[in-house]
Coordinates of C-alpha atoms and ligand atoms in Angstrom, one line a residue:
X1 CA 0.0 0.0 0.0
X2 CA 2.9 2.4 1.1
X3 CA 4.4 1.8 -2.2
X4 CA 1.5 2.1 -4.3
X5 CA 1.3 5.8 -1.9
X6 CA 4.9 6.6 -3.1
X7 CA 4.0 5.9 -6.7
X8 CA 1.1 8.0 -6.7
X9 CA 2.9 10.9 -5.5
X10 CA 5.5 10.8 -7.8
X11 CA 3.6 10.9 -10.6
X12 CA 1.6 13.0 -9.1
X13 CA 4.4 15.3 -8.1
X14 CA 6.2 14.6 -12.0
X15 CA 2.4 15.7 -13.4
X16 CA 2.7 19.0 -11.7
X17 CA 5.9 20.2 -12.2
X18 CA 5.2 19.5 -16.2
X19 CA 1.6 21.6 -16.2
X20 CA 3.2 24.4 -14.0
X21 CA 6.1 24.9 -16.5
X22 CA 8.4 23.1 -18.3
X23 CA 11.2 21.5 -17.2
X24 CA 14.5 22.5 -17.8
X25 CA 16.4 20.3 -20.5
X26 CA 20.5 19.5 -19.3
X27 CA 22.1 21.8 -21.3
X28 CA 24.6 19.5 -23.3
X29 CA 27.4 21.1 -25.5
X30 CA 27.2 21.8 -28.4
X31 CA 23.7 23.3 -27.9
X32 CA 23.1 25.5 -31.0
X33 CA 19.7 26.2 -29.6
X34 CA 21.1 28.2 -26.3
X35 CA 22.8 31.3 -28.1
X36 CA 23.8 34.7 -27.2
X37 CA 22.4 36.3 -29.6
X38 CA 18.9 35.1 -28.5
X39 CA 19.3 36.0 -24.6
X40 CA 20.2 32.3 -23.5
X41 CA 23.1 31.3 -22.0
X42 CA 24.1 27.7 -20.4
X43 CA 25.7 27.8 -17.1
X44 CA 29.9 27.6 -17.4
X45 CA 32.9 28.2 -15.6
X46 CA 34.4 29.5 -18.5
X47 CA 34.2 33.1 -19.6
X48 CA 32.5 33.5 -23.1
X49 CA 36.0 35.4 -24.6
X50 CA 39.5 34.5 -24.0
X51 CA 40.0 34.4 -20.6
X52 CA 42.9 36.7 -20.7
X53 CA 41.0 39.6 -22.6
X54 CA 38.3 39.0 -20.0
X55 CA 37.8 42.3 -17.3
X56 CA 37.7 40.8 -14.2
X57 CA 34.2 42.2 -12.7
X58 CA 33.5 42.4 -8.9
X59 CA 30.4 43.6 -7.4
X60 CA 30.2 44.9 -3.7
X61 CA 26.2 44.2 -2.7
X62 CA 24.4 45.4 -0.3
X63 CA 21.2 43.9 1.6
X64 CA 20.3 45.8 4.3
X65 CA 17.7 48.9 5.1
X66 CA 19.4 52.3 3.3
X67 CA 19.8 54.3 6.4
X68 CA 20.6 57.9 7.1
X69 CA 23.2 56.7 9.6
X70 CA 25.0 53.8 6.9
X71 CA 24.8 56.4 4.4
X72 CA 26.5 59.0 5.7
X73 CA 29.2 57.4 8.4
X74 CA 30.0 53.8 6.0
X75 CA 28.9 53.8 2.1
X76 CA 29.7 57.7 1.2
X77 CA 32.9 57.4 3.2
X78 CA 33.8 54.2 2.1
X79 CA 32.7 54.3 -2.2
X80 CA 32.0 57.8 -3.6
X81 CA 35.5 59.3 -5.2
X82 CA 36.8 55.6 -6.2
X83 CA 37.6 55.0 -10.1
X84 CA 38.2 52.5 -12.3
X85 CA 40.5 51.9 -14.4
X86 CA 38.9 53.6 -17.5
X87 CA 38.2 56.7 -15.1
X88 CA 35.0 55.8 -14.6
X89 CA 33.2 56.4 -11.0
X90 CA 32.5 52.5 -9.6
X91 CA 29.7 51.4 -8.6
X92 CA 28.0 49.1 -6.5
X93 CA 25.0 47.2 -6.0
X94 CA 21.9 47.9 -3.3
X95 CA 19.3 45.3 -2.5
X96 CA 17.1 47.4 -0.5
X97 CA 14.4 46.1 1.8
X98 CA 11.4 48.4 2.9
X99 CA 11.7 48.9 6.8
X100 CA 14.1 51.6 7.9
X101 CA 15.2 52.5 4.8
X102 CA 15.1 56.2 4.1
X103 CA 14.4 56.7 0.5
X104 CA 16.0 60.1 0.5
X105 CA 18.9 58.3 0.7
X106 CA 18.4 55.3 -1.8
X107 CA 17.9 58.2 -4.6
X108 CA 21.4 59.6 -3.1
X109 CA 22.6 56.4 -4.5
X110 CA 21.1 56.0 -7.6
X111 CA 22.3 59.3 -7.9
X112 CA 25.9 58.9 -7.7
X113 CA 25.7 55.7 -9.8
X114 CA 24.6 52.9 -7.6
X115 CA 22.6 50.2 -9.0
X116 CA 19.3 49.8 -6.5
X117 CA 17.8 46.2 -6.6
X118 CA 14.8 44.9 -4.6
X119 CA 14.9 42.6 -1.3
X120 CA 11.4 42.6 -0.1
X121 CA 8.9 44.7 1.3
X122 CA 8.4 42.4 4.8
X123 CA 11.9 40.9 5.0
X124 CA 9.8 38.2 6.8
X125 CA 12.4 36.7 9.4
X126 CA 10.5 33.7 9.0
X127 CA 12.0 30.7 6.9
X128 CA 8.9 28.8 6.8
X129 CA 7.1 32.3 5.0
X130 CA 9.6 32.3 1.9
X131 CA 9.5 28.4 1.4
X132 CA 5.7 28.5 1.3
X133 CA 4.8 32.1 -0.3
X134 CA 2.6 31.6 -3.0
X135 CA 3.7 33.3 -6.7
X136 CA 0.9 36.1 -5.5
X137 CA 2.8 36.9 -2.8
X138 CA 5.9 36.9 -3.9
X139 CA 5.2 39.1 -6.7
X140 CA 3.6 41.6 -3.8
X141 CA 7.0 41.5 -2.1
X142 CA 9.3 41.8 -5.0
X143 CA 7.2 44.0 -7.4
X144 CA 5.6 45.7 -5.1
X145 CA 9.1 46.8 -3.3
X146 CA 10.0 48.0 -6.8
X147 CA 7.4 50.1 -6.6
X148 CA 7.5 51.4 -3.5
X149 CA 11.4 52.3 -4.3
X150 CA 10.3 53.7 -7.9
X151 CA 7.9 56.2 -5.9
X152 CA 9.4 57.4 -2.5
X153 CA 12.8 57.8 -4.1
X154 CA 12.0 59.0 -7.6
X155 CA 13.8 56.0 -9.6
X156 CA 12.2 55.3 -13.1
X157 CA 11.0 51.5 -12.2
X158 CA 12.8 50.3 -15.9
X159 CA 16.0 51.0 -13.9
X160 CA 15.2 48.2 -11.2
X161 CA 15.9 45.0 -12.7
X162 CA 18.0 42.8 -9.8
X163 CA 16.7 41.0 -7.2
X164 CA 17.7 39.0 -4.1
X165 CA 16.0 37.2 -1.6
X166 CA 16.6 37.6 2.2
X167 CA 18.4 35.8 3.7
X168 CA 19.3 34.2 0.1
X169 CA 16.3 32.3 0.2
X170 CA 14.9 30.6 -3.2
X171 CA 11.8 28.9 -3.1
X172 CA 12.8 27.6 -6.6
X173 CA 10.8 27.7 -9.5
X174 CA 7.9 29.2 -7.7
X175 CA 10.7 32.5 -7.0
X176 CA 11.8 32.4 -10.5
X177 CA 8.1 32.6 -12.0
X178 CA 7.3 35.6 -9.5
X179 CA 10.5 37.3 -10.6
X180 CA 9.5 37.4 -14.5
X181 CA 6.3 37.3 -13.9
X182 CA 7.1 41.1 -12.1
X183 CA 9.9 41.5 -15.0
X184 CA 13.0 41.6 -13.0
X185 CA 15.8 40.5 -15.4
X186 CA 18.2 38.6 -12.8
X187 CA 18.4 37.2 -9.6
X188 CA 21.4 37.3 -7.3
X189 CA 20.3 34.9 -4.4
X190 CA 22.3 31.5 -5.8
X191 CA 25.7 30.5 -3.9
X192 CA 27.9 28.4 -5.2
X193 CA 31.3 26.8 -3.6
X194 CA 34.7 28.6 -4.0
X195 CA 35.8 26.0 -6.6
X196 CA 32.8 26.8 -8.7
X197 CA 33.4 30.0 -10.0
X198 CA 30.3 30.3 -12.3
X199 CA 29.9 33.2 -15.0
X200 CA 26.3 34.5 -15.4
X201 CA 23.8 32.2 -17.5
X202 CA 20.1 31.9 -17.9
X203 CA 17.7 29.7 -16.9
X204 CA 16.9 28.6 -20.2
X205 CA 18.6 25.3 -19.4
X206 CA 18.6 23.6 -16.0
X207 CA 21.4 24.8 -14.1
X208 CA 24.5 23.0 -13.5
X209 CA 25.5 25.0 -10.1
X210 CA 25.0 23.1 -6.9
X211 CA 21.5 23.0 -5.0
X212 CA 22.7 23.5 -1.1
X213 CA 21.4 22.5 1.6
X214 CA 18.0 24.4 3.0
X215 CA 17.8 25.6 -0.5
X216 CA 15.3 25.1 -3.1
X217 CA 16.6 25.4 -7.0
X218 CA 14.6 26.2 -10.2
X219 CA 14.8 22.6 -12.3
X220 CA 11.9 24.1 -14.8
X221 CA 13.3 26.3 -18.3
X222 CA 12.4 30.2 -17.7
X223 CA 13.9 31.4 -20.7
X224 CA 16.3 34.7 -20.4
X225 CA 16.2 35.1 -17.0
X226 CA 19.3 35.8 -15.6
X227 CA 21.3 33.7 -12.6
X228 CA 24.3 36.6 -11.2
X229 CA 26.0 33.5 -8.6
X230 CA 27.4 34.3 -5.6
X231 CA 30.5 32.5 -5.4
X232 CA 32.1 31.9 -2.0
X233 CA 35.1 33.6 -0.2
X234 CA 37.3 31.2 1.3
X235 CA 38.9 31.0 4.3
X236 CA 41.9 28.8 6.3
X237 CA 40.7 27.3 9.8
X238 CA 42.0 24.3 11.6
X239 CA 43.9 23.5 8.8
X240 CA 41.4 23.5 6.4
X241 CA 39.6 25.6 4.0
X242 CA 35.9 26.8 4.8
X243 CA 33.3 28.3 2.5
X244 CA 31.7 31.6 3.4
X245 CA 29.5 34.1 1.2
X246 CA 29.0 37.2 3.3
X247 CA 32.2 38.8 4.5
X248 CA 29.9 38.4 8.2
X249 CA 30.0 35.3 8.8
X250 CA 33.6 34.7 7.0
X251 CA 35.3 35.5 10.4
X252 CA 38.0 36.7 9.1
X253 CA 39.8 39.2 12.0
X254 CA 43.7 40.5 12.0
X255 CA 45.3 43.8 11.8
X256 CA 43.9 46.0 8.6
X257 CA 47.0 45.0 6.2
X258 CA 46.0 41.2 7.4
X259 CA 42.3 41.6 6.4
X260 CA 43.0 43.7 3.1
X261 CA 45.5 40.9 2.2
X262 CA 43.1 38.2 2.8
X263 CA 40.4 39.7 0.4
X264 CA 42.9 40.4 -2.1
X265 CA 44.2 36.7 -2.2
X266 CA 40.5 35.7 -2.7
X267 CA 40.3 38.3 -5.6
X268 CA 43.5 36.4 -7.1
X269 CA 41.7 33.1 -7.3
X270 CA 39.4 34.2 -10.1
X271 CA 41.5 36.5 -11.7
X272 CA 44.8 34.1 -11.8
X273 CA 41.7 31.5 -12.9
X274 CA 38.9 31.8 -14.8
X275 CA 38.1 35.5 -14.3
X276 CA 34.4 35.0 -13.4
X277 CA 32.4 38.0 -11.7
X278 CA 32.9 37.9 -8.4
X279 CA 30.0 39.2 -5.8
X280 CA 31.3 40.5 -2.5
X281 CA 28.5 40.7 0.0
X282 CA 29.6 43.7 2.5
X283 CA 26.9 43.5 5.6
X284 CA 27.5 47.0 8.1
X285 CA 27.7 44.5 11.0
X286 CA 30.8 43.1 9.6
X287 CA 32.2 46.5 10.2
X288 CA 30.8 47.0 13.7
X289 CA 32.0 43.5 14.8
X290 CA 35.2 42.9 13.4
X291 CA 38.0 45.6 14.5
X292 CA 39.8 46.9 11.8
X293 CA 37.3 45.6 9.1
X294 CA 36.7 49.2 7.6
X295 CA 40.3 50.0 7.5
X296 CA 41.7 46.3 6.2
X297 CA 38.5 46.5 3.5
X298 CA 39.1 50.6 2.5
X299 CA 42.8 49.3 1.8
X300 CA 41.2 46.5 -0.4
X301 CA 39.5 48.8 -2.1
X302 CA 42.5 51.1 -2.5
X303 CA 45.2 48.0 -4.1
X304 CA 42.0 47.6 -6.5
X305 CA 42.2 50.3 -7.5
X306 CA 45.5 50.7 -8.6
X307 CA 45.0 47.2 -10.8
X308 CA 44.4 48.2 -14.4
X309 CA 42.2 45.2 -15.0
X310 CA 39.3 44.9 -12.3
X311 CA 37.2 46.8 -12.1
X312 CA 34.3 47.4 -9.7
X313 CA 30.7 47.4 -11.3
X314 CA 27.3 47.0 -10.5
X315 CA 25.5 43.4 -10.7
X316 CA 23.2 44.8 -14.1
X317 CA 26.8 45.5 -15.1
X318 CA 28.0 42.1 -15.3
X319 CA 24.7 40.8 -16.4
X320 CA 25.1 43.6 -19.2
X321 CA 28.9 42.2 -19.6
X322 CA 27.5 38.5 -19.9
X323 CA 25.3 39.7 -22.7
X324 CA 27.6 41.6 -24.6
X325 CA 30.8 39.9 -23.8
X326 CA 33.5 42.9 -24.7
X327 CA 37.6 42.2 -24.1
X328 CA 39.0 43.9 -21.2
X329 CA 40.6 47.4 -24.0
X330 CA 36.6 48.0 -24.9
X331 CA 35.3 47.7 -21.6
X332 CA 33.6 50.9 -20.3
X333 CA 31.8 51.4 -16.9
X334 CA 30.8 54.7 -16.9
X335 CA 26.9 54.8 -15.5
X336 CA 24.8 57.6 -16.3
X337 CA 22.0 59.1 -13.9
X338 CA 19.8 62.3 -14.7
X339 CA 21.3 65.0 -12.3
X340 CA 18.4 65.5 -9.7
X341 CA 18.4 66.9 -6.9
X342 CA 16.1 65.5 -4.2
X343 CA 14.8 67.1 -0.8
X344 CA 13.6 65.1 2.7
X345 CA 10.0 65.0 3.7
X346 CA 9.8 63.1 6.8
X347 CA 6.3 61.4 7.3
X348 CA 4.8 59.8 10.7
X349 CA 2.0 57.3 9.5
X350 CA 0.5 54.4 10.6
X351 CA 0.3 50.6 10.0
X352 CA -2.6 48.8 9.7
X353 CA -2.2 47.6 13.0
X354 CA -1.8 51.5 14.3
X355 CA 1.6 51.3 14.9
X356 CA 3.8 54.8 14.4
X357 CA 6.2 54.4 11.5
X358 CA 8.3 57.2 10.1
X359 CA 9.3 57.3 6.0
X360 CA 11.6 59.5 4.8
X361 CA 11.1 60.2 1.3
X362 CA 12.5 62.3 -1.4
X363 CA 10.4 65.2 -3.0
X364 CA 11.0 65.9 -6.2
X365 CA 8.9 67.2 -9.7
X366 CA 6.1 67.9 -7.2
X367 CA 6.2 64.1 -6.0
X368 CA 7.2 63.4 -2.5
X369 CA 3.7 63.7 -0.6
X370 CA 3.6 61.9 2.4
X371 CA 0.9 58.3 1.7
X372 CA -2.0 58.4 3.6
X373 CA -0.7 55.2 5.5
X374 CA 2.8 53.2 6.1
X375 CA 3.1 51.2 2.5
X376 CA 3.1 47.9 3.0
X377 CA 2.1 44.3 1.3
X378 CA -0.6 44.7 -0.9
X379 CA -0.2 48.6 -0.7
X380 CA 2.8 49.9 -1.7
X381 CA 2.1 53.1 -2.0
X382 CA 0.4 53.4 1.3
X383 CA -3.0 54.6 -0.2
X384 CA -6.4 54.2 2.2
X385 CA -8.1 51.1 1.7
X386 CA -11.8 51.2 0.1
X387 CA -13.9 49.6 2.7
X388 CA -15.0 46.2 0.8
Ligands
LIG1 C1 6.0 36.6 8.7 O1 5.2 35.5 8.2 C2 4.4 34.8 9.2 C3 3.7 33.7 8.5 O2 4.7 32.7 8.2 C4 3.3 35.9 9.6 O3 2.5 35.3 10.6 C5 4.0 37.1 10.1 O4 3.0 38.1 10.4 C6 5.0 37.7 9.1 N1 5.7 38.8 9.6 C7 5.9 39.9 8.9 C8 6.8 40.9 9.6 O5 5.5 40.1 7.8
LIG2 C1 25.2 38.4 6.2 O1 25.3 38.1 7.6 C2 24.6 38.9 8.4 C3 24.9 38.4 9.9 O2 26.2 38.7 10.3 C4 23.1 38.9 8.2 O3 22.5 39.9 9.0 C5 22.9 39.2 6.7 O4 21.5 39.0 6.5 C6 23.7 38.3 5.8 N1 23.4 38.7 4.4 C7 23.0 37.9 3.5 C8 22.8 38.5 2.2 O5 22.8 36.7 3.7
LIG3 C1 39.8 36.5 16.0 O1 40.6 35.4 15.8 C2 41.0 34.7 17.0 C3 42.0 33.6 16.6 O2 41.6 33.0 15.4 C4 39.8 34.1 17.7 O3 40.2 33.5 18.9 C5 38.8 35.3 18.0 O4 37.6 34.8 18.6 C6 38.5 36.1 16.8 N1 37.7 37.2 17.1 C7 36.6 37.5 16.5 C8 35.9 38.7 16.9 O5 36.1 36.8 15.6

């Protein structure tokens, strides 16, 4: 009986995963199907050009609330006046969540060349929430966080394209469809181990990078939707090497000129190797718990910045790259934002449970008008609801 159970739900479970989409085919080489040219891209660890004409591209993300406090006293200190090597300003990536974040200040950054992604509205602390969220309400956090972004900080919305979950948590194909279905064009929520340094693909085909542990990985085709991986950092401890994505929880500690040099050496694994994009995730609490982070990491930043073939760029900016391969001599970074200027309006409004909540916004074009209530799921833009 238990068998015949088993049975059931497998063809069951096969029966739904082929009416909700199609499944991804293994992308074998040659594929003459998955081209460039036609926004598809298989997943590799080699780069798409010789690897020695081949910039290497590192992005420094972001995921936390875009505060008065972080803007002021880490990023501006920390990124604005920075080049690269074809005299371009660098830039960065910021997955902004809703709560605390003063939108002011996220249109400071898309102002000065930052790329401003999405990471929710509720950044729900729950695990159980984003392995269970329905497409609905995914597309409520992700879209609707685009829109709250695109309206309290005066971004056009077209200019929002990445995405990444918090916490890094995919719920699969059921993320994926709520990404295109609210037409983001990449994700960046998908680790993969220090020894697979990945290069940006699409999920045309199914994905060759590894499905971790707790995680949940798209196995049906979404054709030209983007994959930015997050390859890990390494570090030495016992006498053996441990994986770590976010420079938190790498634990890395030492004098400044230690720190610096241990970023650097991960830097030289890809770009001694196979040159792929490398993602740095930079949490503030990194920089409040470990002593000497923001000086070992400002010196990182500095010996970058001296090498004339790395450059740092935002996450659309290797996605960009990955469609339009250039060699490293035609490579051009420079990011162009509409000078605006934007003013604070602070609001005090309520949730729909009456608690106080302040928003800082940015008024601009006659736009900046405090919402009637504190946007939220389902009402981004904070509007009073119609009695039903
Ligand atoms: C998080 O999700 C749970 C359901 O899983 C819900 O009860 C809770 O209200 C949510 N919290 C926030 C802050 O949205
Ligand atoms: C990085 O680690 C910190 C904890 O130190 C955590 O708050 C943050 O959410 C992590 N970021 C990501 C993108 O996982
Ligand atoms: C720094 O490293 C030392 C030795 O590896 C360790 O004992 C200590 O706990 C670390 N400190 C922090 C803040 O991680």
């Amino acid at each position: 009986m238990k068998v015949v159970l088993v049975c059931l739900v497998g063809v069951f479970a096969t029966l739904v995963a082929f009416t909700s989409g199609e499944l991804a085919q293994i992308c074998l080489p040659p594929v003459p199907f998955c081209l460039l040219e036609n926004n598809c891209v298989c997943t590799s660890k080699k780069s798409p050009i010789p690897t020695e004409e081949t910039p290497q591209l590192i992005s420094l993300t972001f995921s936390e609330s875009v505060t008065d406090d972080l803007y002021t006293n880490l990023w501006a200190p920390l990124l604005l006046g920075r080049t690269n090597p074809d005299g371009a300003p660098i830039s960065a990536t910021f997955f902004v969540p809703h709560e605390y974040t003063d939108y002011r200040r996220v249109h400071d950054l898309y102002a000065n060349g930052f790329e401003i992604g999405v990471n929710s509205i509720t950044s729900n602390y729950s695990e159980l929430y984003w392995a269970t969220a329905s497409v609905d309400t995914l597309v409520q956090e992700f879209d609707g966080q685009r829109t709250i972004i695109s309206h309290f900080a005066t971004i056009p919305g077209e200019d929002i394209v990445g995405v990444r979950t918090p916490q890094l948590q995919l719920q699969g194909d059921v993320s994926i469809d709520a990404f295109v279905a609210a037409g983001f064009e990449y994700d960046s929520s998908w680790s993969s181990t220090s020894l697979d340094p990945y290069f940006p693909y699409t999920l045309d085909y199914l994905s060759h990078q590894e499905c971790r542990l707790g995680t949940t990985c798209p196995i049906q085709s979404h054709p030209g939707f983007w994959v930015a991986p997050i390859i890990d950092r390494r570090r030495y401890t016992d006498r053996s090497w441990v994986d770590c994505n976010n420079l938190s929880t790498c634990y890395v500690n030492g004098t400044s000129d230690e720190i610096a040099e241990w970023l650097l050496r991960g830097i030289e694994q890809e770009r001694s190797g196979n040159r792929a994009p490398i993602t740095l995730i930079v949490p503030s609490d990194w920089f409040r718990m470990i002593y000497n982070s923001y000086l070992g990491f400002a010196k990182f930043l500095d010996t970058v910045g001296t090498m004339d073939d790395v450059f740092l760029v935002n996450l659309k900016q290797v996605v960009d790259w990955a469609k339009n391969p250039v060699p490293l001599s035609e490579f051009k970074t420079a990011v162009t934002t509409p000078e605006t200027e934007c003013h604070r309006n602070t609001c005090k409004l309520r949730t729909a449970a009456g608690e106080v909540r302040y928003l800082t916004l940015c008024v601009r074009d006659g736009g900046g008008y405090c919402p009637d209530v504190y946007p939220w799921l389902g009402n981004p833009l904070g509007e009073i609801q119609k009695e039903a």
